[in-house]
């Protein structure tokens, strides 16, 4: 979850979690939550409000969205502004698409088929049996 620090109706910063310690907006006292775990009420007392999540619209071939957190009715909210892609973004998409024609590449043959330890196939003819020597020789 994302939190936004809202002071005087202006978003000061955003974080994934409130900081380890923060100053209460009503009393000015520093607060360090027990075990580092913030409750929603304690975080809100220090100005850290959860950001309402809004789904991003899907990119098209010519348009993309920029992200920002804005106050909508006093609630920090994800905001996606659709805009035309820049020439650099279009070029990057084209180079990625062109590279897809070469990937995935076909697999290489296995090393055992490319570099066989045998240079010739085994013989298919039978060898004649060795003649037996007579014991008297």
CSV table of C-alpha atoms in Angstrom, one decimal:
chain,number,residue,atom,x,y,z
A,1,UNK,CA,0.0,0.0,0.0
A,2,UNK,CA,1.1,3.5,-0.7
A,3,UNK,CA,0.8,6.4,1.8
A,4,UNK,CA,0.8,10.1,1.1
A,5,UNK,CA,1.8,12.8,3.6
A,6,UNK,CA,-0.9,15.5,3.3
A,7,UNK,CA,-0.3,18.8,5.2
A,8,UNK,CA,-2.6,21.7,4.7
A,9,UNK,CA,-4.4,20.1,1.7
A,10,UNK,CA,-1.1,19.6,-0.2
A,11,UNK,CA,0.6,16.3,-0.8
A,12,UNK,CA,4.2,16.6,0.5
A,13,UNK,CA,5.5,13.1,-0.3
A,14,UNK,CA,4.6,9.5,-0.9
A,15,UNK,CA,6.0,6.3,0.6
A,16,UNK,CA,5.2,2.5,0.7
A,17,UNK,CA,4.9,2.8,4.5
A,18,UNK,CA,4.8,5.7,6.9
A,19,UNK,CA,8.3,6.6,8.2
A,20,UNK,CA,9.7,5.0,11.4
A,21,UNK,CA,8.7,8.2,13.3
A,22,UNK,CA,6.5,11.1,12.5
A,23,UNK,CA,5.1,14.3,14.1
A,24,UNK,CA,1.4,14.5,15.0
A,25,UNK,CA,-0.3,17.3,13.2
A,26,UNK,CA,-2.6,18.1,16.1
A,27,UNK,CA,-0.1,18.3,19.0
A,28,UNK,CA,3.3,18.4,17.3
A,29,UNK,CA,4.5,15.5,19.4
A,30,UNK,CA,6.8,12.9,17.8
A,31,UNK,CA,5.3,9.5,17.5
A,32,UNK,CA,7.1,6.2,17.1
A,33,UNK,CA,4.6,3.3,16.8
A,34,UNK,CA,5.1,0.2,18.9
A,35,UNK,CA,7.0,-2.5,17.0
A,36,UNK,CA,7.1,-0.2,14.0
A,37,UNK,CA,3.5,-1.0,13.0
A,38,UNK,CA,1.3,1.9,12.2
A,39,UNK,CA,-2.4,1.9,12.8
A,40,UNK,CA,-4.5,3.8,10.3
A,41,UNK,CA,-5.7,6.2,13.0
A,42,UNK,CA,-2.1,7.0,14.2
A,43,UNK,CA,-0.8,7.4,10.6
A,44,UNK,CA,-3.7,9.7,9.8
A,45,UNK,CA,-3.0,11.8,12.9
A,46,UNK,CA,0.5,12.3,11.5
A,47,UNK,CA,-0.8,13.2,8.1
A,48,UNK,CA,-0.1,9.9,6.4
A,49,UNK,CA,-3.1,8.8,4.5
A,50,UNK,CA,-3.5,5.7,2.4
A,51,UNK,CA,-3.6,6.3,-1.4
A,52,UNK,CA,-6.8,5.1,-3.1
A,53,UNK,CA,-5.8,2.7,-5.9
A,54,UNK,CA,-7.1,3.3,-9.4
A,55,UNK,CA,-6.4,0.8,-12.1
A,56,UNK,CA,-4.2,1.9,-15.0
A,57,UNK,CA,-5.7,1.9,-18.5
A,58,UNK,CA,-3.9,-0.4,-20.9
A,59,UNK,CA,-1.3,1.1,-23.2
A,60,UNK,CA,-2.1,1.2,-27.0
A,61,UNK,CA,0.3,1.3,-29.9
A,62,UNK,CA,0.3,5.1,-29.8
A,63,UNK,CA,-0.7,6.1,-26.2
A,64,UNK,CA,0.6,5.5,-22.7
A,65,UNK,CA,-0.3,6.8,-19.2
A,66,UNK,CA,1.7,8.9,-16.7
A,67,UNK,CA,1.3,8.2,-12.9
A,68,UNK,CA,0.7,10.8,-10.2
A,69,UNK,CA,-0.9,10.9,-6.8
A,70,UNK,CA,-3.5,13.8,-6.5
A,71,UNK,CA,-6.1,14.8,-3.9
A,72,UNK,CA,-9.6,14.0,-5.0
A,73,UNK,CA,-12.1,15.2,-2.4
A,74,UNK,CA,-9.3,15.3,0.2
A,75,UNK,CA,-8.3,11.7,-0.5
A,76,UNK,CA,-5.0,10.9,-2.0
A,77,UNK,CA,-5.7,8.9,-5.2
A,78,UNK,CA,-3.7,7.3,-8.0
A,79,UNK,CA,-4.2,9.3,-11.2
A,80,UNK,CA,-3.3,8.1,-14.7
A,81,UNK,CA,-3.1,10.7,-17.4
A,82,UNK,CA,-3.3,9.3,-20.9
A,83,UNK,CA,-0.9,10.9,-23.4
A,84,UNK,CA,0.6,10.2,-26.8
A,85,UNK,CA,3.9,8.2,-26.8
A,86,UNK,CA,7.0,10.1,-27.6
A,87,UNK,CA,9.1,9.3,-30.6
A,88,UNK,CA,11.7,7.6,-28.4
A,89,UNK,CA,9.0,5.4,-26.9
A,90,UNK,CA,7.7,4.5,-30.4
A,91,UNK,CA,11.2,3.7,-31.6
A,92,UNK,CA,11.8,1.5,-28.5
A,93,UNK,CA,8.6,-0.4,-29.2
A,94,UNK,CA,9.6,-0.9,-32.8
A,95,UNK,CA,13.1,-2.2,-32.0
A,96,UNK,CA,11.6,-4.6,-29.4
A,97,UNK,CA,9.0,-5.8,-32.0
A,98,UNK,CA,11.7,-6.2,-34.7
A,99,UNK,CA,13.8,-8.2,-32.3
A,100,UNK,CA,11.0,-10.6,-31.6
A,101,UNK,CA,11.4,-12.0,-35.2
A,102,UNK,CA,14.8,-13.3,-34.2
A,103,UNK,CA,13.8,-14.7,-30.8
A,104,UNK,CA,13.4,-17.4,-29.7
A,105,UNK,CA,16.1,-18.8,-31.9
A,106,UNK,CA,16.1,-22.5,-32.9
A,107,UNK,CA,18.0,-24.8,-30.6
A,108,UNK,CA,21.5,-25.7,-31.5
A,109,UNK,CA,22.3,-29.4,-32.2
A,110,UNK,CA,23.6,-31.3,-29.2
A,111,UNK,CA,27.4,-31.5,-28.9
A,112,UNK,CA,27.3,-35.3,-29.2
A,113,UNK,CA,25.8,-35.1,-32.7
A,114,UNK,CA,28.0,-32.3,-33.9
A,115,UNK,CA,31.3,-33.8,-32.5
A,116,UNK,CA,30.9,-37.5,-32.5
A,117,UNK,CA,33.9,-39.4,-31.1
A,118,UNK,CA,33.6,-41.9,-34.0
A,119,UNK,CA,34.9,-40.7,-37.3
A,120,UNK,CA,33.4,-43.7,-39.2
A,121,UNK,CA,30.4,-45.9,-38.7
A,122,UNK,CA,31.1,-49.3,-37.3
A,123,UNK,CA,31.8,-52.0,-39.8
A,124,UNK,CA,28.9,-54.1,-41.0
A,125,UNK,CA,30.8,-57.2,-42.3
A,126,UNK,CA,32.0,-60.1,-40.1
A,127,UNK,CA,35.6,-60.7,-39.7
A,128,UNK,CA,36.8,-64.2,-40.3
A,129,UNK,CA,37.7,-66.1,-37.2
A,130,UNK,CA,41.3,-66.4,-36.4
A,131,UNK,CA,42.8,-69.7,-37.3
A,132,UNK,CA,43.7,-71.9,-34.4
A,133,UNK,CA,47.3,-72.9,-34.1
A,134,UNK,CA,48.1,-76.4,-33.7
A,135,UNK,CA,49.5,-77.3,-30.2
A,136,UNK,CA,52.7,-78.8,-31.7
A,137,UNK,CA,54.0,-75.6,-33.2
